[in-house]
mmCIF file of C-alpha atoms and ligand atoms in Angstrom:
data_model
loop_
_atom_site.group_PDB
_atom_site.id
_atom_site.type_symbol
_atom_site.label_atom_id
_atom_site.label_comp_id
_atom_site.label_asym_id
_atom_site.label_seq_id
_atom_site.Cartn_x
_atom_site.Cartn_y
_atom_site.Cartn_z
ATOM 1 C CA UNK A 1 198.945 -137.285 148.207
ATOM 2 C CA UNK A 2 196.939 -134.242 147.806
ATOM 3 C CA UNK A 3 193.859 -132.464 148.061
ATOM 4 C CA UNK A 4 192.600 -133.506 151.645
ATOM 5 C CA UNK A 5 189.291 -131.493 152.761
ATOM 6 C CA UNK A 6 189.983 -128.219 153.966
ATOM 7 C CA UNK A 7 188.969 -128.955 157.291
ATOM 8 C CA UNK A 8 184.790 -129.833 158.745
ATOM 9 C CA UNK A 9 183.539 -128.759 155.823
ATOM 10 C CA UNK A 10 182.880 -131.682 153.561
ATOM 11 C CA UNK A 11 184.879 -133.908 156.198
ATOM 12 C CA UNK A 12 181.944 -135.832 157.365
ATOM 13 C CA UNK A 13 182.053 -133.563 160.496
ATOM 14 C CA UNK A 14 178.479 -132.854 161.474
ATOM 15 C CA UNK A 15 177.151 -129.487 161.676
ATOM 16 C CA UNK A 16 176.214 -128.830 165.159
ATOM 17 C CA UNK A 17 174.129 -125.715 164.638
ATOM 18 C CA UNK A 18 171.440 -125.634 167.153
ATOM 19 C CA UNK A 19 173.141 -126.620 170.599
ATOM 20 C CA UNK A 20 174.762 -124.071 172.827
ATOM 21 C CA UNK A 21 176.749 -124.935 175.917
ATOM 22 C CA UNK A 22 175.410 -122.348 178.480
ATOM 23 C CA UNK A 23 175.795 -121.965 182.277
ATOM 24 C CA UNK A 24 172.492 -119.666 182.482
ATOM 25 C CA UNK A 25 171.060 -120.789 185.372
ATOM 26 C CA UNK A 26 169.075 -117.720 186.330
ATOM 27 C CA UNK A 27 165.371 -118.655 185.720
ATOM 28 C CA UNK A 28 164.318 -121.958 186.950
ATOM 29 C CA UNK A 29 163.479 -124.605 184.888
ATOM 30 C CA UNK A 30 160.421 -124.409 182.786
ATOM 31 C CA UNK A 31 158.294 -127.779 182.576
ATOM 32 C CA UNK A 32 158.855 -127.784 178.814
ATOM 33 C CA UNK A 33 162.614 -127.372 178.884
ATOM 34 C CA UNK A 34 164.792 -130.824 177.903
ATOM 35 C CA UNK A 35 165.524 -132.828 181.176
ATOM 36 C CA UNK A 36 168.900 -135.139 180.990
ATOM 37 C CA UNK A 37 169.626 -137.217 184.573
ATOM 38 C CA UNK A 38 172.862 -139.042 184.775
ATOM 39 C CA UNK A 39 173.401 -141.357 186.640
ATOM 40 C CA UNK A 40 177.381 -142.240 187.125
ATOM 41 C CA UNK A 41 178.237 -142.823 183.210
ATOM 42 C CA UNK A 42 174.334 -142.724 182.105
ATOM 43 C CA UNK A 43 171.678 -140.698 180.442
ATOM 44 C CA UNK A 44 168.613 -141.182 180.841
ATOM 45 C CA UNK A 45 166.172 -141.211 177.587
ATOM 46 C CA UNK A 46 162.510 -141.874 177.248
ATOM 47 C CA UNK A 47 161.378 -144.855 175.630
ATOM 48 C CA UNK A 48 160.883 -143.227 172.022
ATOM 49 C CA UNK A 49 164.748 -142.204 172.559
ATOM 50 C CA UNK A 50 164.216 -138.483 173.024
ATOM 51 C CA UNK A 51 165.111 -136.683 175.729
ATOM 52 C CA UNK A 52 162.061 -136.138 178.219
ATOM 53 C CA UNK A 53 160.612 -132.933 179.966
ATOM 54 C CA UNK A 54 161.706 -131.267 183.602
ATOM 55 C CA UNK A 55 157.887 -131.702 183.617
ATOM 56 C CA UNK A 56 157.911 -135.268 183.155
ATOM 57 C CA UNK A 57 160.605 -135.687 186.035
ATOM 58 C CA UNK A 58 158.808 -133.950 188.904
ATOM 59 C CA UNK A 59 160.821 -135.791 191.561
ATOM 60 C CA UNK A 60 163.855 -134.787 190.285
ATOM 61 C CA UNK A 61 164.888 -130.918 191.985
ATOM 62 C CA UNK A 62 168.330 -130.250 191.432
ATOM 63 C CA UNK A 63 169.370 -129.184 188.074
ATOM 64 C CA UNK A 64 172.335 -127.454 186.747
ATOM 65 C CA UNK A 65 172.224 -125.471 183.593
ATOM 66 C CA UNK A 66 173.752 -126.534 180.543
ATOM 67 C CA UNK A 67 173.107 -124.761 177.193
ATOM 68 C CA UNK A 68 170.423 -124.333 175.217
ATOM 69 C CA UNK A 69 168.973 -126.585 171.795
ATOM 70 C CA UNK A 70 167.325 -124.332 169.296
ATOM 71 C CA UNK A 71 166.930 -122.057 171.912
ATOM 72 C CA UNK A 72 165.702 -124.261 174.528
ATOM 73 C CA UNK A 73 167.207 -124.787 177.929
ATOM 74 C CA UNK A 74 168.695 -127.736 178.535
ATOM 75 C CA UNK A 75 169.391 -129.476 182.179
ATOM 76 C CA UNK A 76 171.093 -131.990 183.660
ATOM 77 C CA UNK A 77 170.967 -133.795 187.257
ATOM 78 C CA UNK A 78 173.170 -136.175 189.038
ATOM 79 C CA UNK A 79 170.917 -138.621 190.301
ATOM 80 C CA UNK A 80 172.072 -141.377 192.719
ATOM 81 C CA UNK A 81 171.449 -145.195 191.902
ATOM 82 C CA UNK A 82 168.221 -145.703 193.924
ATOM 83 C CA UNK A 83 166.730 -142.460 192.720
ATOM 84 C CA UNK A 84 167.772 -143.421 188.921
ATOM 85 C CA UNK A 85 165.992 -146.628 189.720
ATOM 86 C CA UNK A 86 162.717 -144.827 190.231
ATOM 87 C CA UNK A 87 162.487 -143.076 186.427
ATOM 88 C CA UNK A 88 161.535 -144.851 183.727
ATOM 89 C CA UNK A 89 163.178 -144.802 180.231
ATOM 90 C CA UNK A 90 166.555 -145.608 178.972
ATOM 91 C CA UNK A 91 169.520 -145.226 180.847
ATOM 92 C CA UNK A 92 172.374 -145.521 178.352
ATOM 93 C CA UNK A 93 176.386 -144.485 177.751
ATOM 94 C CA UNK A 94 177.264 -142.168 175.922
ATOM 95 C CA UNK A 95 178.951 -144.403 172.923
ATOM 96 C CA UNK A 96 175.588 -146.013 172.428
ATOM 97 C CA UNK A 97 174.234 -142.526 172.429
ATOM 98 C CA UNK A 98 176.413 -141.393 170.135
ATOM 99 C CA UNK A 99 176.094 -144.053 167.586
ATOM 100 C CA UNK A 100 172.068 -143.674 167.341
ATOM 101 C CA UNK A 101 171.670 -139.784 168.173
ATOM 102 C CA UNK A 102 171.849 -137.182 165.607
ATOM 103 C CA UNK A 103 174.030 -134.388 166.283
ATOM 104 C CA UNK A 104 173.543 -132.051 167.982
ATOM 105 C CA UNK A 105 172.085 -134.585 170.281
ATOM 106 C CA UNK A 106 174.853 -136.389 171.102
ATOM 107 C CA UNK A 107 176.899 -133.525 171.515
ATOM 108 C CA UNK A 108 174.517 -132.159 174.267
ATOM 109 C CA UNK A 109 174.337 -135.277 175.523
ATOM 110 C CA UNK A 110 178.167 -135.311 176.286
ATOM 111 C CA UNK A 111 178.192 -131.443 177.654
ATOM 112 C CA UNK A 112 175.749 -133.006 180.071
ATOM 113 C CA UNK A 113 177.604 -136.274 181.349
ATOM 114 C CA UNK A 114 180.529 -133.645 181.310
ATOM 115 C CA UNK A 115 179.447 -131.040 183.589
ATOM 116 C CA UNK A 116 177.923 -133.724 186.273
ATOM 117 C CA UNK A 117 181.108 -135.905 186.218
ATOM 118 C CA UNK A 118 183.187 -132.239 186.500
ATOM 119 C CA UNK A 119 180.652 -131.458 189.617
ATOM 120 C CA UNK A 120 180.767 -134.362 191.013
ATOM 121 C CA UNK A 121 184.581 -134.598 191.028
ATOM 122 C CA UNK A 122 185.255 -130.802 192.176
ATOM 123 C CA UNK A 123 183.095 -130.251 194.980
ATOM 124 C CA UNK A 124 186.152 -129.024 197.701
ATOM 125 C CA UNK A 125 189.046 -126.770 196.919
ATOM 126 C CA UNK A 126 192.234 -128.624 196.659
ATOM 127 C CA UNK A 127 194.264 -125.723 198.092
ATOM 128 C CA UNK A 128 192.496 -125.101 201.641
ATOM 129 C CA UNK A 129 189.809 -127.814 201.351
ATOM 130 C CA UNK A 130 186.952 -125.334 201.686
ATOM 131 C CA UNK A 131 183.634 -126.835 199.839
ATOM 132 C CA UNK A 132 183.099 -124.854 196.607
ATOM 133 C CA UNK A 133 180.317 -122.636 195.457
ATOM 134 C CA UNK A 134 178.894 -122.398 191.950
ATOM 135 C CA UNK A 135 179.589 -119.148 190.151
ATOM 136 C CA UNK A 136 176.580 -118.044 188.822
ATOM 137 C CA UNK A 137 175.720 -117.587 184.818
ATOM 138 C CA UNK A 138 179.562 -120.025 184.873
ATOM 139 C CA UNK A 139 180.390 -123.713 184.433
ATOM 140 C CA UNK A 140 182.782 -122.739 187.472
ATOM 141 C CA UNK A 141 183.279 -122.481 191.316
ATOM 142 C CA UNK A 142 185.029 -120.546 193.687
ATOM 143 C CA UNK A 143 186.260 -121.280 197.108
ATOM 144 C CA UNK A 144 184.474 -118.984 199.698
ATOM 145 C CA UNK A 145 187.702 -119.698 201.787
ATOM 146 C CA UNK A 146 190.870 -118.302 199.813
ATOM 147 C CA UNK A 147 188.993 -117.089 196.776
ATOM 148 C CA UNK A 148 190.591 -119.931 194.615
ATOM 149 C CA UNK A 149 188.253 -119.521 190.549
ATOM 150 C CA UNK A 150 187.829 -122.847 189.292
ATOM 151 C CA UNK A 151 186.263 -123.185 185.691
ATOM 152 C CA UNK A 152 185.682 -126.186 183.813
ATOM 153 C CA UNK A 153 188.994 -127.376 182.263
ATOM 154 C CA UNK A 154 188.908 -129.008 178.938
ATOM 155 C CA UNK A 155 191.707 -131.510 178.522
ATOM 156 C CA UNK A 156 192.851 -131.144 174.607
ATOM 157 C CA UNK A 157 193.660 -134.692 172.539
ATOM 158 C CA UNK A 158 195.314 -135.068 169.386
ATOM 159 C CA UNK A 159 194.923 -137.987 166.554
ATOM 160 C CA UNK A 160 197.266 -138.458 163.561
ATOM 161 C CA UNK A 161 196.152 -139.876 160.156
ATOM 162 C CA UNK A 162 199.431 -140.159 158.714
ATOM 163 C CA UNK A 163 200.107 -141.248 155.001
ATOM 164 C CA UNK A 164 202.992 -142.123 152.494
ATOM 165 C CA UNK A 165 202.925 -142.900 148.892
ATOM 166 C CA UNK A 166 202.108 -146.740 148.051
ATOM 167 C CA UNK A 167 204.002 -148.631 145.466
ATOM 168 C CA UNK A 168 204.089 -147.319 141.724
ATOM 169 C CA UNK A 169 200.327 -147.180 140.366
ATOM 170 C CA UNK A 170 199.216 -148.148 144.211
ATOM 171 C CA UNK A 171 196.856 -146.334 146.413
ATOM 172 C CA UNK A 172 198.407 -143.934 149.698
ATOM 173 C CA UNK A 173 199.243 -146.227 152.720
ATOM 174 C CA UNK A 174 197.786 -145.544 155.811
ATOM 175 C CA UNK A 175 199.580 -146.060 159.119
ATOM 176 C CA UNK A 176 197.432 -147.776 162.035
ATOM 177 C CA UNK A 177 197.764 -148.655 164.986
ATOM 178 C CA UNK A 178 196.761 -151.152 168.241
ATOM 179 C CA UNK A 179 196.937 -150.563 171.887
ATOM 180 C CA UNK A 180 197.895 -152.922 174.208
ATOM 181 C CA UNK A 181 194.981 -151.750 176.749
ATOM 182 C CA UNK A 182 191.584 -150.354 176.086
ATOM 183 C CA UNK A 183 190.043 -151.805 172.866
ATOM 184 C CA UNK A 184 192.663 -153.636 171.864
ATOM 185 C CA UNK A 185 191.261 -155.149 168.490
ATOM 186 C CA UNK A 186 190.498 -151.659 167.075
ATOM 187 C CA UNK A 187 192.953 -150.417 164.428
ATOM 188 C CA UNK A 188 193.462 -147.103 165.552
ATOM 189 C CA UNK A 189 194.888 -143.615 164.836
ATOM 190 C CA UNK A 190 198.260 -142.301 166.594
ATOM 191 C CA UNK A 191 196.755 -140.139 169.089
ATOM 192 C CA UNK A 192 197.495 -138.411 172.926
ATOM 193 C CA UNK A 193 197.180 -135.876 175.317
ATOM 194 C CA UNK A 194 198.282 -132.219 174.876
ATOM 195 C CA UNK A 195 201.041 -131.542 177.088
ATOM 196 C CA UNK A 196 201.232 -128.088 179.213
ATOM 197 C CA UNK A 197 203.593 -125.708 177.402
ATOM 198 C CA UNK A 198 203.023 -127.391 173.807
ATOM 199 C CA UNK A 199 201.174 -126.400 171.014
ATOM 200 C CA UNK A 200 198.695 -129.037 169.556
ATOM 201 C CA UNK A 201 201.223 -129.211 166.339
ATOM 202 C CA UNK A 202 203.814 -129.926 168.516
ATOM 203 C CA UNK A 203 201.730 -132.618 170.466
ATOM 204 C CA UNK A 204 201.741 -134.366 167.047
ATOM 205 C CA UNK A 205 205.352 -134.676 166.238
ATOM 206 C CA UNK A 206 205.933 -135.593 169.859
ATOM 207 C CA UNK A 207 203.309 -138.308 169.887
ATOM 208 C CA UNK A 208 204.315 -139.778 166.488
ATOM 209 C CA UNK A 209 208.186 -139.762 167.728
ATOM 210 C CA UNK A 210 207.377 -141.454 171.078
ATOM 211 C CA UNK A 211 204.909 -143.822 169.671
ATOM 212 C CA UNK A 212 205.899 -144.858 166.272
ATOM 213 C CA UNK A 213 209.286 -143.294 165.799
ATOM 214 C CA UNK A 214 207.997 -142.018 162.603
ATOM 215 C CA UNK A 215 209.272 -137.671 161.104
ATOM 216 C CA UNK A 216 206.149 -136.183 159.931
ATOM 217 C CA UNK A 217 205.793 -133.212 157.474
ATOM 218 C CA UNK A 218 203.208 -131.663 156.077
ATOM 219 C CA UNK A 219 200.795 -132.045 159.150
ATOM 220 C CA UNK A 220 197.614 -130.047 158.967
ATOM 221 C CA UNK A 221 194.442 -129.405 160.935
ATOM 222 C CA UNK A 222 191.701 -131.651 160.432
ATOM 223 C CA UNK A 223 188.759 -130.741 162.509
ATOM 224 C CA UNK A 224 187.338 -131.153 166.009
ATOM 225 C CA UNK A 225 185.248 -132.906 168.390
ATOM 226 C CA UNK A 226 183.822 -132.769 171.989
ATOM 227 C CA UNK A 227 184.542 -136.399 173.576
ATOM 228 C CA UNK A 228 182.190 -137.899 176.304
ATOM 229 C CA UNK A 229 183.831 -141.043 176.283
ATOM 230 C CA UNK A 230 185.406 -140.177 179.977
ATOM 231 C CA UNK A 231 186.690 -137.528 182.462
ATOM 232 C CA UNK A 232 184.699 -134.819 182.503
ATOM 233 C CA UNK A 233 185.945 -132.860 179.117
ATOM 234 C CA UNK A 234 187.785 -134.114 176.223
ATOM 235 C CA UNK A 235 188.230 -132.092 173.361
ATOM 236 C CA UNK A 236 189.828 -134.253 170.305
ATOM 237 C CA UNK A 237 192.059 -132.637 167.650
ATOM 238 C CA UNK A 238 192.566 -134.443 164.389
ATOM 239 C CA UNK A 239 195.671 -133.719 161.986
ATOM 240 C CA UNK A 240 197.075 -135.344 158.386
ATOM 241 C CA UNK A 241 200.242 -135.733 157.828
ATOM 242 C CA UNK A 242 202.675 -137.616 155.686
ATOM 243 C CA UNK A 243 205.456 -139.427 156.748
ATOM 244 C CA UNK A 244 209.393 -137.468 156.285
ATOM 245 C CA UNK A 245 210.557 -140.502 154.726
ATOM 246 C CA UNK A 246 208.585 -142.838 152.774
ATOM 247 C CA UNK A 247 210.500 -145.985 153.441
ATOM 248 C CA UNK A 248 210.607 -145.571 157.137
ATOM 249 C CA UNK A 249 208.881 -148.101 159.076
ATOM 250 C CA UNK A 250 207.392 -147.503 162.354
ATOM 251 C CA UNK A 251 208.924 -148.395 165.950
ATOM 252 C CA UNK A 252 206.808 -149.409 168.579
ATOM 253 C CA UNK A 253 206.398 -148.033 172.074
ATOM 254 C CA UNK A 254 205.546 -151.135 173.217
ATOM 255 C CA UNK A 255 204.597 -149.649 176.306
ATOM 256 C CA UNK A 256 201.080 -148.077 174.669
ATOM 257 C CA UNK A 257 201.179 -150.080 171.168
ATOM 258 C CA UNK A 258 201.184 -154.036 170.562
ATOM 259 C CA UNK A 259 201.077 -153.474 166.396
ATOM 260 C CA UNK A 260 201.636 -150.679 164.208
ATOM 261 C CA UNK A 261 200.876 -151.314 160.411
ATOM 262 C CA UNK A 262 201.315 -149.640 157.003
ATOM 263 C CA UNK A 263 197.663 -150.400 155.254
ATOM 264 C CA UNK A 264 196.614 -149.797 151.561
ATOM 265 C CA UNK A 265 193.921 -147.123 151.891
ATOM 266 C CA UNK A 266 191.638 -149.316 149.426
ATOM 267 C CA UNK A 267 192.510 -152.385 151.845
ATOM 268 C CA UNK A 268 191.830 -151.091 155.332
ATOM 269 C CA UNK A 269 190.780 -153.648 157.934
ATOM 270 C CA UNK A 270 187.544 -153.750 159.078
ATOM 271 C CA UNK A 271 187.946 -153.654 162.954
ATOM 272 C CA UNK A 272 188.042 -149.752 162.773
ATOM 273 C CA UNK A 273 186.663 -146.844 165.211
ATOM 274 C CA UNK A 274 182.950 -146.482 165.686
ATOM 275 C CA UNK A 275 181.374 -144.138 162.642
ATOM 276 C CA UNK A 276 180.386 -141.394 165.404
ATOM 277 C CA UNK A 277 184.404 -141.035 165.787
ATOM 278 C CA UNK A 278 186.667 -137.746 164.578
ATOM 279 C CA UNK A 279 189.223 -141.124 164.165
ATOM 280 C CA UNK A 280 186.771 -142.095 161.857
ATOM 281 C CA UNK A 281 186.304 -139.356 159.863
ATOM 282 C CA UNK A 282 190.328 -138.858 159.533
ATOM 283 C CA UNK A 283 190.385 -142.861 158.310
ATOM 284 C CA UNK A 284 187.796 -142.103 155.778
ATOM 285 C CA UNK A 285 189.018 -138.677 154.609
ATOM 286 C CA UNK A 286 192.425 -140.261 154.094
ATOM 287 C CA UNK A 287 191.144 -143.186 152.783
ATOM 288 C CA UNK A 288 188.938 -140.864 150.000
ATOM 289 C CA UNK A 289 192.081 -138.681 149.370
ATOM 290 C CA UNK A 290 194.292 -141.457 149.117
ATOM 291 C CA UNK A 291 192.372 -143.468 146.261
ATOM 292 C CA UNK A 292 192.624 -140.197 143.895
HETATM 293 ZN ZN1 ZN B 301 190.249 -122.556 199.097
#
């Protein structure tokens, strides 16, 4: 197969002018500037969906910069459950966020759930248990006790859409996979964490060796995208590939996977990641390329 995208462009990767992550907390908030509580997992949005006013959330004090939308600031707060209790809108995860926002909203969305849930998990310094202080103008902290810097850490993902040739006068075949936790009924990509010390190419062939057992060649950068889905930072990497050998079936980890599954990339199954996905996108790239 040939003739993949080049990359976001023309992907199906959404453009996400408009929304930069900031830290810029030196003015307070203005009443006009876009309010997002969380509470544990949740965002809260009005009623109409969009994201209310500071000014509409007067009992609500705290808030921590966290970038701007078409120049706007944009703040978060990490409300408890009795004071979430007392707003009124929608208070909803960031998957069902995701699959009804437009970008950038969902993105900011995500930056938002992702610097409370990085607060609220690094508040004391894990080398002389000092509590931290912000940094100011920084999504960071520092420990006023042994100086220790502590910025937000993205942890860096990578997914696989890997192909081979189908039978003479056939479409591609797509390789897919299940877990055995999680959501198990999803047909998913090959995909894991980026190891300290490895590149993200070299993520991929390790991945695709422990999981499936498969050689890869030709593997090649996809796109990108920010995932809110949990922790506080996720940053997914998707790659193409095809496999070394054509006729080489795939050996489970069965450890992580409970099927793995050459498909025809006109005859994909229909239990596949949600459409606001980057495994998505892969799927239906390869699934475009594939049919040519
Ligand atoms: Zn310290």
């Amino acid at each position: 197969m040939t003739g993949f995208p080049a990359g976001p462009t023309g992907s199906g990767v959404p453009d996400r002018a408009g929304f930069l992550p900031g830290a810029d907390g030196a003015t307070p908030p203005a009443p006009g500037d876009l309010a997002l509580p969380v509470a544990g997992r949740r965002v809260l949005t009005g009623p109409d969906g969009r994201f209310p006013g500071v000014g509409e959330l007067p009992a609500v004090t705290d808030w921590v910069p966290v970038g701007t939308l078409d120049g706007k600031p944009a703040w978060a707060a990490d409300l408890d459950e009795a004071d979430a209790e007392r707003l009124s809108g929608r208070w909803r995860s960031w998957p069902s966020l995701a699959a009804e926002l437009p970008e950038p909203l969902a993105t900011l969305a995500g930056r938002a759930l992702g610097v409370v849930t990085w607060r609220r998990t690094h508040r004391w310094c894990g080398a002389c248990r000092t509590e931290l202080a912000d940094v100011p103008g920084e999504t960071a902290r520092r420990c006023p006790g042994c100086d220790l810097y502590l910025p937000m850490r993205l942890s860096a993902a990578v997914l696989v859409a890997i192909t081979r040739p189908g039978p003479a006068g056939r479409p591609d075949e797509l390789l897919l996979v299940r877990h055995s936790y999680g959501p198990t009924e999803l047909w998913a990509l090959v995909a894991g964490f980026v190891e300290a010390g490895e590149t993200l190419e070299a993520a991929v062939h390790r991945e695709v060796g422990e999981e499936v057992g498969l050689a890869l060649d030709r593997v090649a950068y996809f796109g990108s995208q920010p995932w809110a889905m949990s922790g506080p930072a996720t940053l997914l990497t998707g790659f193409t590939a095809t496999a070394a050998d054509p006729s080489a079936e795939p050996v489970l980890d069965e450890r992580e996977l409970a099927q793995a599954r050459w498909f025809p990339v006109d005859a994909l199954p229909a239990e596949l990641p949600p459409a606001y996905s980057i495994s998505r996108w892969l799927i239906d790239a390869t699934a475009t390329a594939g049919r040519r």
